Amino acid sequence: MTEEKNMATKYDRNKPSQNGILTGLTMAFLKLLVMVKERESPTRSSSLHRM
């Protein structure tokens, strides 16, 4: 039981960093969505040149 409590406190301490990882993942996901939308749009050559 005490070890579980220690794990819980460690998890609470790590929450800020986990939130940072989460925001980073969402930002990467949004960038990916924008890239896909640009690829689907008629101006495909310009978006490819940007990459």
Coordinates of N, CA and C in Angstrom, one line a residue:
M1 N 0.8 -1.2 0.0 CA 0.0 0.0 0.0 C 0.9 1.3 0.0
T2 N 1.9 1.3 0.8 CA 2.8 2.5 0.9 C 3.5 2.7 -0.4
E3 N 3.9 1.6 -1.1 CA 4.6 1.8 -2.4 C 3.6 2.4 -3.4
E4 N 2.3 2.0 -3.4 CA 1.3 2.6 -4.3 C 1.2 4.1 -4.0
K5 N 1.2 4.5 -2.7 CA 1.1 5.9 -2.4 C 2.3 6.6 -3.0
N6 N 3.5 6.1 -2.8 CA 4.7 6.7 -3.3 C 4.6 6.9 -4.9
M7 N 4.0 5.9 -5.5 CA 3.9 6.0 -7.0 C 2.9 7.1 -7.3
A8 N 1.9 7.2 -6.5 CA 0.9 8.3 -6.8 C 1.5 9.7 -6.6
T9 N 2.3 9.9 -5.6 CA 2.9 11.2 -5.4 C 3.9 11.4 -6.5
K10 N 4.7 10.4 -6.9 CA 5.6 10.6 -8.0 C 4.8 11.0 -9.3
Y11 N 3.7 10.3 -9.5 CA 2.9 10.7 -10.7 C 2.4 12.1 -10.6
D12 N 2.0 12.6 -9.4 CA 1.5 14.0 -9.3 C 2.7 14.9 -9.5
R13 N 3.9 14.6 -9.1 CA 5.0 15.4 -9.3 C 5.3 15.5 -10.8
N14 N 5.1 14.4 -11.5 CA 5.5 14.4 -13.0 C 4.4 15.0 -13.8
K15 N 3.3 15.3 -13.3 CA 2.1 15.8 -14.1 C 2.5 17.0 -15.0
P16 N 3.2 18.0 -14.5 CA 3.5 19.1 -15.4 C 4.3 18.7 -16.7
S17 N 5.3 17.8 -16.5 CA 6.1 17.4 -17.6 C 5.2 16.5 -18.6
Q18 N 4.3 15.7 -18.0 CA 3.4 14.9 -18.8 C 2.5 15.9 -19.6
N19 N 2.0 16.9 -19.0 CA 1.2 17.9 -19.7 C 2.0 18.5 -20.9
G20 N 3.2 18.8 -20.6 CA 4.1 19.4 -21.7 C 4.2 18.4 -22.8
I21 N 4.4 17.1 -22.5 CA 4.5 16.1 -23.6 C 3.1 16.1 -24.3
L22 N 2.0 16.1 -23.6 CA 0.7 16.1 -24.2 C 0.5 17.3 -25.2
T23 N 0.9 18.5 -24.7 CA 0.7 19.6 -25.6 C 1.6 19.5 -26.8
G24 N 2.8 19.0 -26.6 CA 3.7 18.8 -27.8 C 3.1 17.8 -28.8
L25 N 2.5 16.8 -28.3 CA 1.9 15.8 -29.2 C 0.7 16.4 -29.9
T26 N -0.1 17.2 -29.2 CA -1.2 17.9 -29.9 C -0.7 18.9 -31.0
M27 N 0.3 19.6 -30.6 CA 0.9 20.5 -31.6 C 1.4 19.8 -32.8
A28 N 2.1 18.7 -32.6 CA 2.6 17.9 -33.8 C 1.4 17.4 -34.6
F29 N 0.4 16.9 -33.9 CA -0.8 16.4 -34.6 C -1.5 17.5 -35.4
L30 N -1.6 18.7 -34.9 CA -2.2 19.8 -35.6 C -1.3 20.1 -36.8
K31 N 0.0 20.2 -36.7 CA 0.9 20.4 -37.8 C 0.7 19.4 -38.9
L32 N 0.5 18.1 -38.5 CA 0.3 17.0 -39.4 C -1.0 17.2 -40.2
L33 N -2.0 17.6 -39.4 CA -3.3 17.9 -40.1 C -3.2 19.0 -41.1
V34 N -2.5 20.1 -40.7 CA -2.4 21.2 -41.7 C -1.6 20.7 -42.9
M35 N -0.6 19.9 -42.7 CA 0.2 19.4 -43.9 C -0.7 18.6 -44.8
V36 N -1.5 17.7 -44.2 CA -2.4 16.9 -45.0 C -3.4 17.7 -45.7
K37 N -4.0 18.8 -45.1 CA -4.9 19.7 -45.7 C -4.2 20.4 -46.9
E38 N -3.0 20.8 -46.7 CA -2.3 21.5 -47.8 C -2.0 20.6 -48.9
R39 N -1.7 19.3 -48.6 CA -1.5 18.3 -49.6 C -2.7 18.1 -50.5
E40 N -3.9 18.1 -49.8 CA -5.2 17.9 -50.5 C -5.6 19.1 -51.3
S41 N -5.1 20.3 -50.9 CA -5.6 21.5 -51.6 C -4.9 21.6 -53.0
P42 N -5.5 22.4 -53.9 CA -5.0 22.4 -55.3 C -3.6 23.0 -55.4
T43 N -3.2 23.8 -54.4 CA -1.8 24.3 -54.5 C -0.8 23.3 -53.9
R44 N -0.8 22.1 -54.5 CA 0.1 21.1 -53.9 C 1.5 21.4 -54.1
S45 N 1.9 21.9 -55.3 CA 3.3 22.1 -55.6 C 4.0 23.1 -54.7
S46 N 3.3 24.2 -54.3 CA 3.8 25.2 -53.5 C 4.1 24.6 -52.1
S47 N 3.1 23.8 -51.6 CA 3.3 23.2 -50.2 C 4.5 22.3 -50.2
L48 N 4.6 21.5 -51.3 CA 5.8 20.6 -51.4 C 7.1 21.4 -51.4
H49 N 7.1 22.5 -52.1 CA 8.4 23.3 -52.1 C 8.7 23.8 -50.7
R50 N 7.6 24.2 -50.0 CA 7.8 24.7 -48.6 C 8.5 23.6 -47.7
M51 N 8.2 22.4 -47.9 CA 8.8 21.3 -47.1 C 10.3 21.2 -47.6

